């Protein structure tokens, strides 16, 4: 699924989707700094899978 299809399905524009992506990346960084990387390996894996699926990164 590409970003255009995602925008159509959930009714958000590209700018909003990119803001969500940036938020997820920022929150992940904050959590890793606060709690340590070990606890978030599963979360990171899930997040990366979502980013790759929807943003191709």
PDB file of C-alpha atoms in Angstrom:
ATOM      1  CA  UNK A   1       0.000   0.000   0.000  1.00  0.00           C
ATOM      2  CA  UNK A   2       1.407   3.372  -0.931  1.00  0.00           C
ATOM      3  CA  UNK A   3       0.834   6.734   0.719  1.00  0.00           C
ATOM      4  CA  UNK A   4      -1.825   7.810  -1.810  1.00  0.00           C
ATOM      5  CA  UNK A   5      -3.910   4.712  -1.111  1.00  0.00           C
ATOM      6  CA  UNK A   6      -3.498   5.240   2.620  1.00  0.00           C
ATOM      7  CA  UNK A   7      -4.618   8.872   2.315  1.00  0.00           C
ATOM      8  CA  UNK A   8      -7.763   7.784   0.478  1.00  0.00           C
ATOM      9  CA  UNK A   9      -8.584   5.001   2.942  1.00  0.00           C
ATOM     10  CA  UNK A  10      -8.269   7.026   6.139  1.00  0.00           C
ATOM     11  CA  UNK A  11      -9.088  10.468   4.794  1.00  0.00           C
ATOM     12  CA  UNK A  12      -5.909  12.274   5.847  1.00  0.00           C
ATOM     13  CA  UNK A  13      -3.687  14.453   3.716  1.00  0.00           C
ATOM     14  CA  UNK A  14       0.026  13.878   3.159  1.00  0.00           C
ATOM     15  CA  UNK A  15       1.112  16.611   5.597  1.00  0.00           C
ATOM     16  CA  UNK A  16      -0.934  15.065   8.411  1.00  0.00           C
ATOM     17  CA  UNK A  17       0.454  11.602   7.698  1.00  0.00           C
ATOM     18  CA  UNK A  18       4.009  12.948   7.735  1.00  0.00           C
ATOM     19  CA  UNK A  19       3.297  14.678  11.063  1.00  0.00           C
ATOM     20  CA  UNK A  20       2.089  11.355  12.468  1.00  0.00           C
ATOM     21  CA  UNK A  21       5.250   9.680  11.184  1.00  0.00           C
ATOM     22  CA  UNK A  22       7.447  12.349  12.796  1.00  0.00           C
ATOM     23  CA  UNK A  23       5.513  12.037  16.059  1.00  0.00           C
ATOM     24  CA  UNK A  24       6.053   8.262  16.140  1.00  0.00           C
ATOM     25  CA  UNK A  25       9.766   8.684  15.495  1.00  0.00           C
ATOM     26  CA  UNK A  26      10.090  11.370  18.185  1.00  0.00           C
ATOM     27  CA  UNK A  27       8.121   9.417  20.793  1.00  0.00           C
ATOM     28  CA  UNK A  28      10.200   6.327  20.095  1.00  0.00           C
ATOM     29  CA  UNK A  29      13.374   8.301  20.674  1.00  0.00           C
ATOM     30  CA  UNK A  30      12.048   9.766  23.945  1.00  0.00           C
ATOM     31  CA  UNK A  31      10.955   6.353  25.213  1.00  0.00           C
ATOM     32  CA  UNK A  32      14.301   4.800  24.374  1.00  0.00           C
ATOM     33  CA  UNK A  33      16.168   7.559  26.206  1.00  0.00           C
ATOM     34  CA  UNK A  34      13.931   7.364  29.262  1.00  0.00           C
ATOM     35  CA  UNK A  35      13.407   3.619  29.630  1.00  0.00           C
ATOM     36  CA  UNK A  36      16.274   2.000  27.789  1.00  0.00           C
ATOM     37  CA  UNK A  37      16.346   0.319  24.407  1.00  0.00           C
ATOM     38  CA  UNK A  38      15.821  -3.252  25.628  1.00  0.00           C
ATOM     39  CA  UNK A  39      12.164  -2.764  26.590  1.00  0.00           C
ATOM     40  CA  UNK A  40      11.209  -1.333  23.216  1.00  0.00           C
ATOM     41  CA  UNK A  41      12.720  -3.805  20.749  1.00  0.00           C
ATOM     42  CA  UNK A  42       9.280  -5.256  19.991  1.00  0.00           C
ATOM     43  CA  UNK A  43       7.734  -1.794  19.705  1.00  0.00           C
ATOM     44  CA  UNK A  44      10.516  -0.650  17.374  1.00  0.00           C
ATOM     45  CA  UNK A  45      10.071  -3.697  15.199  1.00  0.00           C
ATOM     46  CA  UNK A  46       6.325  -3.047  14.932  1.00  0.00           C
ATOM     47  CA  UNK A  47       6.845   0.663  14.278  1.00  0.00           C
ATOM     48  CA  UNK A  48       9.439  -0.013  11.595  1.00  0.00           C
ATOM     49  CA  UNK A  49       7.139  -2.515   9.901  1.00  0.00           C
ATOM     50  CA  UNK A  50       4.321   0.057   9.832  1.00  0.00           C
ATOM     51  CA  UNK A  51       6.605   2.804   8.502  1.00  0.00           C
ATOM     52  CA  UNK A  52       7.951   0.505   5.796  1.00  0.00           C
ATOM     53  CA  UNK A  53       4.472  -0.651   4.785  1.00  0.00           C
ATOM     54  CA  UNK A  54       2.926   2.811   4.563  1.00  0.00           C
ATOM     55  CA  UNK A  55       5.878   5.070   3.800  1.00  0.00           C
ATOM     56  CA  UNK A  56       8.278   2.725   2.014  1.00  0.00           C
ATOM     57  CA  UNK A  57      11.147   3.463   4.418  1.00  0.00           C
TER      58      UNK A  57
END
